[in-house]
PDB file of C-alpha atoms in Angstrom:
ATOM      1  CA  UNK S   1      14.358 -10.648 -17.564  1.00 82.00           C
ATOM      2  CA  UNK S   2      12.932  -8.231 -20.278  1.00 89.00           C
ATOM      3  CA  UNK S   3      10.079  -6.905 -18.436  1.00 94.00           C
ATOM      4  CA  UNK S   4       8.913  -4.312 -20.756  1.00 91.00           C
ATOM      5  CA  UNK S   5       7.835  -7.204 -23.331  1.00 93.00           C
ATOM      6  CA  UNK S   6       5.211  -7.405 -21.312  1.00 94.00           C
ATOM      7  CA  UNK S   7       3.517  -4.194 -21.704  1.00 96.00           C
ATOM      8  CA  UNK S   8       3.100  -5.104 -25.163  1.00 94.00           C
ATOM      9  CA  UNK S   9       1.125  -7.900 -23.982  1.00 95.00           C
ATOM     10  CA  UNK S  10      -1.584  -5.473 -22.478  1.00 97.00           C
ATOM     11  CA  UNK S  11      -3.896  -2.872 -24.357  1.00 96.00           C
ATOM     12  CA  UNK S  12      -2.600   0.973 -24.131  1.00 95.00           C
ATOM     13  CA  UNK S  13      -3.703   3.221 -20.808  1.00 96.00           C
ATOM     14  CA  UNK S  14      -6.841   4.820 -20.209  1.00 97.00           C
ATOM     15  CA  UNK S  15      -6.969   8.158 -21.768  1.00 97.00           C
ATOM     16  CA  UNK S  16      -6.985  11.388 -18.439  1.00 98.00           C
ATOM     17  CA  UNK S  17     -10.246  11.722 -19.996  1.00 98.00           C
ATOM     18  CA  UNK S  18     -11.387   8.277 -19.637  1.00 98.00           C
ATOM     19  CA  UNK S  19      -9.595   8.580 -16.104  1.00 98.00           C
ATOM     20  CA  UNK S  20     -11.506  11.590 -15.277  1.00 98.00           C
ATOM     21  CA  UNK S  21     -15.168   9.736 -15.857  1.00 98.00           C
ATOM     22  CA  UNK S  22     -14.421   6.422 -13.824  1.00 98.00           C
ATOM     23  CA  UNK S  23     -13.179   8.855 -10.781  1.00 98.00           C
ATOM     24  CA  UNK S  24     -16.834  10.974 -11.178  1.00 98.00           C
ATOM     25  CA  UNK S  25     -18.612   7.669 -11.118  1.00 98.00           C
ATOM     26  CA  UNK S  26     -16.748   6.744  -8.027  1.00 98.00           C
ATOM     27  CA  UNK S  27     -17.506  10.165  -6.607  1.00 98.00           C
ATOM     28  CA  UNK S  28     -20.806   9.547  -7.454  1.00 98.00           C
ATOM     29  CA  UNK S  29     -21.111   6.121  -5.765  1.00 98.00           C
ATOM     30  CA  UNK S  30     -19.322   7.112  -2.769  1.00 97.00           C
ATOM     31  CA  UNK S  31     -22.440   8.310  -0.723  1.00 97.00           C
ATOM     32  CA  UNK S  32     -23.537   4.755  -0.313  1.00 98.00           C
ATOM     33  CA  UNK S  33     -20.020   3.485   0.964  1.00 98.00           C
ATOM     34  CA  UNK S  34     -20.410   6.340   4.111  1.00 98.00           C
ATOM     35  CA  UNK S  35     -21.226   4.013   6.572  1.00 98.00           C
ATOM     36  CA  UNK S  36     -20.583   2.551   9.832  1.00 98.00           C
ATOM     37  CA  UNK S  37     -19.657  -1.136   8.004  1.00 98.00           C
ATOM     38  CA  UNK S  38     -17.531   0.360   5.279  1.00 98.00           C
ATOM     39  CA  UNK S  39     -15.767   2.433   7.645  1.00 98.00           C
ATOM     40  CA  UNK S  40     -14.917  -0.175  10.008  1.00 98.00           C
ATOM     41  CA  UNK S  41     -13.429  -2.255   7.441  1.00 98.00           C
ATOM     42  CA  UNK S  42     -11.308   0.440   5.822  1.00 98.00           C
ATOM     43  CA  UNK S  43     -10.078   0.602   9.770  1.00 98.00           C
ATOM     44  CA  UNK S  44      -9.540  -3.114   9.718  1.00 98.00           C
ATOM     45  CA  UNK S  45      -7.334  -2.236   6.568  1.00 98.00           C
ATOM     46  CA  UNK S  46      -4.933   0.243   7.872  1.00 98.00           C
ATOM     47  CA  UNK S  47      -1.266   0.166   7.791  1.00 98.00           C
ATOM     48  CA  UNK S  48      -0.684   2.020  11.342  1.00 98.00           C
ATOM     49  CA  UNK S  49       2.344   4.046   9.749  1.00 97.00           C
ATOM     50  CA  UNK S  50       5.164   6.267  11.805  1.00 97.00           C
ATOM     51  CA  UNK S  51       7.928   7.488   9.654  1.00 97.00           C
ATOM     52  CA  UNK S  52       9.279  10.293  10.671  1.00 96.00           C
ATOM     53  CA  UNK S  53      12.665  11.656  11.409  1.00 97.00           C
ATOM     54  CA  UNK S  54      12.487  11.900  15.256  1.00 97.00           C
ATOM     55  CA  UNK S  55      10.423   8.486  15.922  1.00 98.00           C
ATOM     56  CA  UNK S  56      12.649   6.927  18.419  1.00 98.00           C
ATOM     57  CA  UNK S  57      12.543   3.128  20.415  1.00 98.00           C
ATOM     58  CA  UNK S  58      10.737   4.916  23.407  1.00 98.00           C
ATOM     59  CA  UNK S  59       8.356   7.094  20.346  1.00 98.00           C
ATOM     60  CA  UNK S  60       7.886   3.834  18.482  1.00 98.00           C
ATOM     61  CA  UNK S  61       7.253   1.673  21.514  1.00 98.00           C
ATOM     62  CA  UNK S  62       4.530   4.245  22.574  1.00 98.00           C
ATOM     63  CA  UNK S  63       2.624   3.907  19.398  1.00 98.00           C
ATOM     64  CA  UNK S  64       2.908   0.278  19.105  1.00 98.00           C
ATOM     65  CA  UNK S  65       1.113  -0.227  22.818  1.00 98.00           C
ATOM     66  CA  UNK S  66      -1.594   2.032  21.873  1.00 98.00           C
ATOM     67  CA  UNK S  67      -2.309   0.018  18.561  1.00 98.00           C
ATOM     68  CA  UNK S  68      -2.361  -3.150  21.107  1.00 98.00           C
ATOM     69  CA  UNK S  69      -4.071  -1.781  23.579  1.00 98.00           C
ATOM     70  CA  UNK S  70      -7.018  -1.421  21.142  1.00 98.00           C
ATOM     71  CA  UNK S  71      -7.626  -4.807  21.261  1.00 98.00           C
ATOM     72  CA  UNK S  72      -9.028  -4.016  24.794  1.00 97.00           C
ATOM     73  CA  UNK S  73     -10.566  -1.206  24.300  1.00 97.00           C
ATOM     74  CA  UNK S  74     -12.504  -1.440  21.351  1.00 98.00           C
ATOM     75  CA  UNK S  75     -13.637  -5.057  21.061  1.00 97.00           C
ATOM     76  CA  UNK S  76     -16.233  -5.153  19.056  1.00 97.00           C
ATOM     77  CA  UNK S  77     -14.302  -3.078  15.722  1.00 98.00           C
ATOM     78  CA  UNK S  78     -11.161  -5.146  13.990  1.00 98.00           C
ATOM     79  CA  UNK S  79      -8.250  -3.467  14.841  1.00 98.00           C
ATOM     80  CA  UNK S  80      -5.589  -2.029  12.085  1.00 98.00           C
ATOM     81  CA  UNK S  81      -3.746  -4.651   9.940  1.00 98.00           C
ATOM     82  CA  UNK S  82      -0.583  -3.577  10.840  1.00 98.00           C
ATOM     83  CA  UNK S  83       2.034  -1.244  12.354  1.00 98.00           C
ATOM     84  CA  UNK S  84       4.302   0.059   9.335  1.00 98.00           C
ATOM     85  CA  UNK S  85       7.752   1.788  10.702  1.00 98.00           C
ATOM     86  CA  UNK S  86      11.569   2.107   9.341  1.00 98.00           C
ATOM     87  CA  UNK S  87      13.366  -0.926   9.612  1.00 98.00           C
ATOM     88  CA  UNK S  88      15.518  -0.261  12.492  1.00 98.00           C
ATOM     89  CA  UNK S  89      12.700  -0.330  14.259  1.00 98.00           C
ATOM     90  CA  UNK S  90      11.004  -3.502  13.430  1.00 98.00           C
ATOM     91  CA  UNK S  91      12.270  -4.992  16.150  1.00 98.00           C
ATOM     92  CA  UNK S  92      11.034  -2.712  18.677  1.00 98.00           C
ATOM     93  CA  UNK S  93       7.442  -3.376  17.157  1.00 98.00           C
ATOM     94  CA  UNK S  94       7.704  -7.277  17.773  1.00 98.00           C
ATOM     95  CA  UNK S  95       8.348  -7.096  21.201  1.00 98.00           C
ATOM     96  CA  UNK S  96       5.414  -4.814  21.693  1.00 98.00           C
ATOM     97  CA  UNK S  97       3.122  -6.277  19.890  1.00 98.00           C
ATOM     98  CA  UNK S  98       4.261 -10.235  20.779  1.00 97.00           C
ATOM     99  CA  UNK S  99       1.129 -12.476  21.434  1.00 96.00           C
ATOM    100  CA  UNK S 100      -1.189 -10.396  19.508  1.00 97.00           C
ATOM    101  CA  UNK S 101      -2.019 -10.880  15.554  1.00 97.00           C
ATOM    102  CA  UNK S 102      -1.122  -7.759  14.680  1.00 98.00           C
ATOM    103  CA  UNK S 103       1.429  -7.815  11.503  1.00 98.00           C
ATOM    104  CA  UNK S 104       4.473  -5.830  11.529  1.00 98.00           C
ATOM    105  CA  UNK S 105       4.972  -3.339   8.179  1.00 98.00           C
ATOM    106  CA  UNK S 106       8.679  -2.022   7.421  1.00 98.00           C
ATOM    107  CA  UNK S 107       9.766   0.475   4.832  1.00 98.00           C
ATOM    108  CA  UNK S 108      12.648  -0.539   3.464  1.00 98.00           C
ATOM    109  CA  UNK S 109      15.038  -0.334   0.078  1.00 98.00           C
ATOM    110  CA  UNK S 110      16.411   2.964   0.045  1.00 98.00           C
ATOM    111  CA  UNK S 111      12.567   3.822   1.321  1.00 98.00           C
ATOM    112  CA  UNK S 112      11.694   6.796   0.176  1.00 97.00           C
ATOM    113  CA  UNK S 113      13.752   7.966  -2.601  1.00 97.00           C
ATOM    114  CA  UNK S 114      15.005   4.233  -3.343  1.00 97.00           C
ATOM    115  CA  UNK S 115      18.321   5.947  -4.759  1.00 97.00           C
ATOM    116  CA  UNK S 116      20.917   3.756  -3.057  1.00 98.00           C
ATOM    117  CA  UNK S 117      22.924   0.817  -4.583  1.00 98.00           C
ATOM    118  CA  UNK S 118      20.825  -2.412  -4.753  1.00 98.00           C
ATOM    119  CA  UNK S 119      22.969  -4.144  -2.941  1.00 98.00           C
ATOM    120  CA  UNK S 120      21.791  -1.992   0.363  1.00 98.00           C
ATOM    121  CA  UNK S 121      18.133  -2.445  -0.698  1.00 98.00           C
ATOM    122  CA  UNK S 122      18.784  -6.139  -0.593  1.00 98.00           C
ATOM    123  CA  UNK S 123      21.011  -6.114   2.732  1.00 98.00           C
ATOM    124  CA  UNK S 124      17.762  -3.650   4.411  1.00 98.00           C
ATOM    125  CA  UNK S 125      15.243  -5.441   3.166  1.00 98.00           C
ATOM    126  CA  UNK S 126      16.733  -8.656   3.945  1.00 98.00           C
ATOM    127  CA  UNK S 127      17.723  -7.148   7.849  1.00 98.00           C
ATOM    128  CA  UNK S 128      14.273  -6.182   8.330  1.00 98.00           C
ATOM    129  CA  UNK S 129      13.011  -9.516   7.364  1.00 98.00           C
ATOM    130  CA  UNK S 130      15.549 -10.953   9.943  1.00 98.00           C
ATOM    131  CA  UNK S 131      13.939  -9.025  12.265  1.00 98.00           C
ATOM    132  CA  UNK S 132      10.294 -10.099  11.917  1.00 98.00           C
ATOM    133  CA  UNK S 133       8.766  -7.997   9.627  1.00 98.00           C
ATOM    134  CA  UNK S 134       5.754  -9.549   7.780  1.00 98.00           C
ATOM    135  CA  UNK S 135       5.099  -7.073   4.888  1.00 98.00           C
ATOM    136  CA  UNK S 136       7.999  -5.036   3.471  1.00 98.00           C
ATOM    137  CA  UNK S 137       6.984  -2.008   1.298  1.00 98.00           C
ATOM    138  CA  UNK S 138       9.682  -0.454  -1.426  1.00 98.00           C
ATOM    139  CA  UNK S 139       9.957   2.221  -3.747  1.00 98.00           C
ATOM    140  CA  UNK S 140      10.155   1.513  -7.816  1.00 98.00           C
ATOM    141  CA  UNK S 141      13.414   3.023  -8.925  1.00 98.00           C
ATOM    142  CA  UNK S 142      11.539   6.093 -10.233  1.00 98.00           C
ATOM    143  CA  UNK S 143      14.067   7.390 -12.152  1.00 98.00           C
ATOM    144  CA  UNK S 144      14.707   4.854 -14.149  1.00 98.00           C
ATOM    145  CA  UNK S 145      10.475   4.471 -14.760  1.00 98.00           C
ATOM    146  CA  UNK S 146      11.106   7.824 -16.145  1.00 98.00           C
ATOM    147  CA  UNK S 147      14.023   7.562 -18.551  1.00 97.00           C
ATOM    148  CA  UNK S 148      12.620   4.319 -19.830  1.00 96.00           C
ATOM    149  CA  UNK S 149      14.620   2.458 -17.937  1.00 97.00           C
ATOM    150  CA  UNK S 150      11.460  -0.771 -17.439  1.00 98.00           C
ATOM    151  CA  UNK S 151      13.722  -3.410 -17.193  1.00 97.00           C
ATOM    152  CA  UNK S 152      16.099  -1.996 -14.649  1.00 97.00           C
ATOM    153  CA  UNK S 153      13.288  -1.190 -12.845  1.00 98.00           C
ATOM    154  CA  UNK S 154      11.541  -4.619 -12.573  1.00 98.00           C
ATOM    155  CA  UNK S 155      14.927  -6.454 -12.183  1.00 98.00           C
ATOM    156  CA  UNK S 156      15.200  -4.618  -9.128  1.00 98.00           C
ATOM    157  CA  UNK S 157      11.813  -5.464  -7.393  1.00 98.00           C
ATOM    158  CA  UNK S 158      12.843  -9.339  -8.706  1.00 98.00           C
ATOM    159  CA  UNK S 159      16.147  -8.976  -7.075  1.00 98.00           C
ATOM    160  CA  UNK S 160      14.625  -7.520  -3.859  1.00 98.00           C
ATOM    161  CA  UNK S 161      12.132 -10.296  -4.114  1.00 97.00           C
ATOM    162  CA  UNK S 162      14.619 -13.231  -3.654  1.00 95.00           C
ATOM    163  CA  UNK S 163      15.544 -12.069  -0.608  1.00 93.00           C
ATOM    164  CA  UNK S 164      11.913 -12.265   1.252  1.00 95.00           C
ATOM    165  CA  UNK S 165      10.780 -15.933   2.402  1.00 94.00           C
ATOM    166  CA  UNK S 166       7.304 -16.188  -0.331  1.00 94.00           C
ATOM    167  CA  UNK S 167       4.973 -15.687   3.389  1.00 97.00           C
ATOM    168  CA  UNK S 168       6.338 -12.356   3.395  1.00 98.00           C
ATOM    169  CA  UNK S 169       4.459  -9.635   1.342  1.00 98.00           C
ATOM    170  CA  UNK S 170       6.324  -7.320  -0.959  1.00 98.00           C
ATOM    171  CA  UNK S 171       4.411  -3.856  -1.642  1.00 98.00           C
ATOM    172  CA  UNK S 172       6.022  -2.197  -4.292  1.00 98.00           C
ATOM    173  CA  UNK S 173       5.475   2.034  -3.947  1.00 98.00           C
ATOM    174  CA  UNK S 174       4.897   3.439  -7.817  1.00 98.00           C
ATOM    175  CA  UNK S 175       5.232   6.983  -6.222  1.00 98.00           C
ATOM    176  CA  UNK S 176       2.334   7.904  -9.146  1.00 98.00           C
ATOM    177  CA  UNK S 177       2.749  11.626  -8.294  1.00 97.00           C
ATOM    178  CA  UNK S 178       6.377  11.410  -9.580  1.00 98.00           C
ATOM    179  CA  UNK S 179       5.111   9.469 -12.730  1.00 98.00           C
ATOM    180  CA  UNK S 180       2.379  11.534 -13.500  1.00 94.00           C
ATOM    181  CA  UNK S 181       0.406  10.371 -16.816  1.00 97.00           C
ATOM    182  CA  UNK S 182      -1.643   6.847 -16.723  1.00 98.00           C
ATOM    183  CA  UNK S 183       0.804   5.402 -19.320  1.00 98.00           C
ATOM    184  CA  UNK S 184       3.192   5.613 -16.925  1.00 98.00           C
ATOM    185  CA  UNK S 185       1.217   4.746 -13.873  1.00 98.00           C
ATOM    186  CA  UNK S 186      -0.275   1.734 -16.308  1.00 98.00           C
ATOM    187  CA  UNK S 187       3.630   0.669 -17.175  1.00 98.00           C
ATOM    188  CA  UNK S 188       5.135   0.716 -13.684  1.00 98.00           C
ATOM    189  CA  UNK S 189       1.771  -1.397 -12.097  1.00 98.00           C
ATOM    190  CA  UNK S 190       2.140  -4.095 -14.970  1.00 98.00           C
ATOM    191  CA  UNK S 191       6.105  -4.768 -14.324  1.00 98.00           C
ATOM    192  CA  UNK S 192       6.064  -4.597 -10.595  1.00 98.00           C
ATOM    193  CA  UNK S 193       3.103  -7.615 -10.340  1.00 98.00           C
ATOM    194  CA  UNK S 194       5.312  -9.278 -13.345  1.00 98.00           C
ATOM    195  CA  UNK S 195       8.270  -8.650 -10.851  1.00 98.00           C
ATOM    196  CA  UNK S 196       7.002 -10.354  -8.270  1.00 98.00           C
ATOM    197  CA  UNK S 197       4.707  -7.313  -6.110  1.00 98.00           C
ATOM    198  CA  UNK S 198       2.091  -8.580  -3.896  1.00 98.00           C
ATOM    199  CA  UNK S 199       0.884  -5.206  -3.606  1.00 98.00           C
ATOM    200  CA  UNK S 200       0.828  -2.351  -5.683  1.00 98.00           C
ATOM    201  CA  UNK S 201       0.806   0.893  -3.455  1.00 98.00           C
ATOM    202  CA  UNK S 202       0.396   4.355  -4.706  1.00 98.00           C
ATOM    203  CA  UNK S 203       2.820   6.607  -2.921  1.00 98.00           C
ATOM    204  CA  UNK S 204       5.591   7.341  -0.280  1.00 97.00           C
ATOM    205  CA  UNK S 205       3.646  10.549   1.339  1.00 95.00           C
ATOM    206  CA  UNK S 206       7.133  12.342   1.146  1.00 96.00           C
ATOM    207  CA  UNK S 207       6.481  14.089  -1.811  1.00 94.00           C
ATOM    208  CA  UNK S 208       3.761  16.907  -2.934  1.00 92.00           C
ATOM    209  CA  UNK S 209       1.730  14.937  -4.714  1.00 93.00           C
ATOM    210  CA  UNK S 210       0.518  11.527  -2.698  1.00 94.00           C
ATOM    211  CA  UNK S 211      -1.988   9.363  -3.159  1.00 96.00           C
ATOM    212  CA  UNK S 212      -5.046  10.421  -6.149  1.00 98.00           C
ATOM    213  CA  UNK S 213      -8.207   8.337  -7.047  1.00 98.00           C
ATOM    214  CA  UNK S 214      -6.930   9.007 -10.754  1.00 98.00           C
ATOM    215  CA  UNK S 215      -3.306   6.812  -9.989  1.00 98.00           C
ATOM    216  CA  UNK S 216      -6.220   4.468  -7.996  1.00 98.00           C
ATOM    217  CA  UNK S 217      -8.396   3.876 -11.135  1.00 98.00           C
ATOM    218  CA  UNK S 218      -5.323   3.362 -13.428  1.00 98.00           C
ATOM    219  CA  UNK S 219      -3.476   0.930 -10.839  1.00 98.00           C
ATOM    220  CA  UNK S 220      -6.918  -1.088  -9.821  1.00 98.00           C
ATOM    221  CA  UNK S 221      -7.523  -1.236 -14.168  1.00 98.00           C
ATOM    222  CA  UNK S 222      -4.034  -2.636 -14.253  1.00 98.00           C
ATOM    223  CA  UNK S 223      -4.510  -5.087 -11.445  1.00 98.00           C
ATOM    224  CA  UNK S 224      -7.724  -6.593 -13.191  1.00 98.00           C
ATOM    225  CA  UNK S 225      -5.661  -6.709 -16.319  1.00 98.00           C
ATOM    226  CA  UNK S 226      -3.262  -8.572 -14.645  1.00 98.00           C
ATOM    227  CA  UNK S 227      -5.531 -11.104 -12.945  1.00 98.00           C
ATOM    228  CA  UNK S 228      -7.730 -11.924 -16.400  1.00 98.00           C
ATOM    229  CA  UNK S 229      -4.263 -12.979 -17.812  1.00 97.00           C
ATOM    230  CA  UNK S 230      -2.272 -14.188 -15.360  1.00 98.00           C
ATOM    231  CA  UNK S 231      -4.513 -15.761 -12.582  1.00 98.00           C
ATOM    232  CA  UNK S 232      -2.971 -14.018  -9.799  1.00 98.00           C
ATOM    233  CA  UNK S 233      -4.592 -11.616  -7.369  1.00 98.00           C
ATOM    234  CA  UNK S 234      -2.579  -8.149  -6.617  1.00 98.00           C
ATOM    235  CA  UNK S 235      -3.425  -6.201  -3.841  1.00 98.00           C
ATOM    236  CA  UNK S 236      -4.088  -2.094  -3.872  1.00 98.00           C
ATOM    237  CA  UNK S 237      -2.799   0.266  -1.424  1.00 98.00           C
ATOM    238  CA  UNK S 238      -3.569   3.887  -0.771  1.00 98.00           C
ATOM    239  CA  UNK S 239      -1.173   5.686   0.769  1.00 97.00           C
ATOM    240  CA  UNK S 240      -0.530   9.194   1.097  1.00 94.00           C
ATOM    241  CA  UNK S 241      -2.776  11.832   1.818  1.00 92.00           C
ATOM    242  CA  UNK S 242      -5.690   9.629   2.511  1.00 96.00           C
ATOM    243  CA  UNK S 243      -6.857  11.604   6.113  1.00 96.00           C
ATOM    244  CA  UNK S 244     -10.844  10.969   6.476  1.00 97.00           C
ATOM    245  CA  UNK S 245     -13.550   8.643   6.383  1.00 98.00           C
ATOM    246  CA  UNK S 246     -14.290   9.776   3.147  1.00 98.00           C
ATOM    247  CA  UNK S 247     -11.125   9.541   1.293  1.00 98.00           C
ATOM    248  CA  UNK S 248     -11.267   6.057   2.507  1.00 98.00           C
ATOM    249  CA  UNK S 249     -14.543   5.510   1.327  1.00 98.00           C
ATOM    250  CA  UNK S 250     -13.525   6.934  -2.239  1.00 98.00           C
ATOM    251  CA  UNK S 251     -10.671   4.779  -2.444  1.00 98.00           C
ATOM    252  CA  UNK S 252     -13.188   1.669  -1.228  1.00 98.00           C
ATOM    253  CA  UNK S 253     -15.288   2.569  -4.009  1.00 98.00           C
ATOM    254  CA  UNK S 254     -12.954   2.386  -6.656  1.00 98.00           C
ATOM    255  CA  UNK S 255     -11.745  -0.966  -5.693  1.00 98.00           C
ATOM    256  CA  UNK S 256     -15.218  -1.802  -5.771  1.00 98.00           C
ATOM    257  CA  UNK S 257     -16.261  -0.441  -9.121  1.00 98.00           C
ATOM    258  CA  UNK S 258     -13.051  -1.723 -10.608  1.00 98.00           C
ATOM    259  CA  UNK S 259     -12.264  -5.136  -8.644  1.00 98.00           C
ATOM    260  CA  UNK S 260     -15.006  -5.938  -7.292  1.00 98.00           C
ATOM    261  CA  UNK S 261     -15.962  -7.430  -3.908  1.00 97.00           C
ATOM    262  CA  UNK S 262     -13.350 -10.322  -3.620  1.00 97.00           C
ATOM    263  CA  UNK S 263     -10.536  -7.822  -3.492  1.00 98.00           C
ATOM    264  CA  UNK S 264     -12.560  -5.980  -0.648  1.00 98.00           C
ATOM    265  CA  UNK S 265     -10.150  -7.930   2.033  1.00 98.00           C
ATOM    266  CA  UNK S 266      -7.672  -6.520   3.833  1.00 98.00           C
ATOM    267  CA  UNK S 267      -5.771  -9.689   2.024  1.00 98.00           C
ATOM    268  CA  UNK S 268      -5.648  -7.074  -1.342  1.00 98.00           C
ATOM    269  CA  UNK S 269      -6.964  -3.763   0.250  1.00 98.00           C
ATOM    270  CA  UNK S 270      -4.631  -1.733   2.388  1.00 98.00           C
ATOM    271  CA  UNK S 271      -4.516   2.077   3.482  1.00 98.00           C
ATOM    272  CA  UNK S 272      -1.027   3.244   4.626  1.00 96.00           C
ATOM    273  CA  UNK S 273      -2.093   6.468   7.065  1.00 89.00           C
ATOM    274  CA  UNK S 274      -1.873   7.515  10.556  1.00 86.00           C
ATOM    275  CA  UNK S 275      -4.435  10.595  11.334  1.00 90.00           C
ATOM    276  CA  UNK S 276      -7.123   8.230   9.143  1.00 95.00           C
ATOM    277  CA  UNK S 277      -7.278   5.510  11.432  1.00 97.00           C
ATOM    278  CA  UNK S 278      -8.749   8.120  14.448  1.00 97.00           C
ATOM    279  CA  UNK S 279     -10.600   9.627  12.501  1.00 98.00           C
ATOM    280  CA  UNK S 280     -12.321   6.465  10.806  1.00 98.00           C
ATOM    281  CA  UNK S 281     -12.712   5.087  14.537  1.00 98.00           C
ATOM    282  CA  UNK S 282     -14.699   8.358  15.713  1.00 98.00           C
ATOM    283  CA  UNK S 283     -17.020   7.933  12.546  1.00 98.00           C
ATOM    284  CA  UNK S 284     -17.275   4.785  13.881  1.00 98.00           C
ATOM    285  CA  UNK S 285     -18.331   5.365  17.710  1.00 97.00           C
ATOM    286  CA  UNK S 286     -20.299   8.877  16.770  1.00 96.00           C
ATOM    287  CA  UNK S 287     -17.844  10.977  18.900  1.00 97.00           C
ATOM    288  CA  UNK S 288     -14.308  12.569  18.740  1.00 97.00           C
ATOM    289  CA  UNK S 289     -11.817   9.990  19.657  1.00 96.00           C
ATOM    290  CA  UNK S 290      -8.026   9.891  19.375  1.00 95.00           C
ATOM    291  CA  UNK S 291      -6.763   6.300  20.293  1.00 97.00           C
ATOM    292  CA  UNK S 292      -4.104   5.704  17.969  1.00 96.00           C
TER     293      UNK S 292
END
């Protein structure tokens, strides 16, 4: 499919300037989003994420119990939405977390460069899938976003698409810190939803530059965009970078200004992090606390 018809279909980007003054009336907002309430929703709306070279079955098991084991300890507060690992270990997660509602989140694609052969993205996207994941996150082939390359791109995410059963959610990672400008930012949000993207998601956290409330106000602008035309709610995720209470309040804030209240579910509002989610909960109880 020619995806990059469809740009033409939208107006242009926000200017950085016109960037720069919806971010300062977040900022601006954010005070009254510092709360108890807000902050145990943005909790309720974490990704509980582990990627890292040396996580291991025993590693990945460990963190898994301790996400279940808040159900326990912490009744009265909604636990995290999900546990997000590699795919090898997606497995491992279900049998921890069996008999509980939490959702299982894998990476997956060529996660995080997405510079394999799309055949492999399919075949590891497909495997993890097999193996119970709920949501699978991917990377947008940001090379080709950069050498113009839109329909390539988008045919990808489609591709990848066809492989997940439509209950499964696809969260397609823009890596905005790679693309830089809002044009960009604007171009790669419109053709992933077109794609097939249940989420849009901002960035890997492998790279220098993670997740900013500028690549939030562009993607959130493009997701309304998308909705007044197509019908067809598209969730936001922050990832990357997004450590305390307040970044998660900033990032509320925008989806507030921007969306508006109906996208204020963890159904279209997700935080990929892993130090955020204890240090949301001790804003939460008043004390230092490190659960997760």
């Amino acid at each position: 499919m020619e995806y990059s018809n469809i740009l033409n279909q939208y107006a242009p980007a926000a200017t950085v300037e016109q960037v720069a003054e919806q971010v300062a009336a977040a900022r601006a907002a954010q005070a009254k989003n510092e709360n108890s309430e807000v902050y145990k929703f943005c909790l309720s709306a974490v990704d509980l994420t582990t990627l890292t070279c040396n996580d291991s079955v025993e590693s990945v098991t460990a963190f898994a119990n301790r996400a279940v084991d808040f159900y326990k300890a912490y009744p009265e507060v909604d636990n995290v939405a999900s546990i997000c690992v590699y795919p090898s270990f997606v497995e491992t997660v279900g049998l921890a977390v069996d008999g509980t509602p939490m959702r299982i989140t894998s990476v997956a694609g060529g996660f995080p460069s997405s510079q394999t052969f799309l055949e492999v993205k399919m075949l590891e996207v497909a495997m993890a899938v097999e193996n119970g994941a709920d949501e699978v996150d991917i990377v947008l082939n940001v090379g080709k976003m950069l050498t113009g390359a839109y329909d390539e791109a988008a045919n990808e995410v489609e591709m990848i698409r066809s492989e997940m059963d439509d209950d499964v959610i696809l969260k397609v990672i823009l890596e905005t810190g790679a693309l830089k400008s809002p044009e960009l930012i604007r171009n790669a949000s419109l053709i992933s939803m077109a794609a097939g993207a249940d989420f849009i998601k901002t960035s890997t956290g492998k790279i220098d530059v993670a997740a900013t409330p500028e690549a939030a106000v562009v993607m959130c602008q493009a997701i309304k965009d998308y909705y007044d035309k197509t019908g067809r709610k598209v969730g936001f995720k922050a990832a990357g970078g997004v450590k305390t209470p307040q970044d998660a309040a900033l990032y509320y804030t925008i989806v507030e200004q921007i969306l508006g209240e109906q996208w204020l579910t963890t159904d279209l509002f997700r935080i990929g992090a892993s130090s955020a989610a204890n240090n949301l909960l001790s804003a939460i109880v008043g004390q230092k606390v490190a659960h997760f």
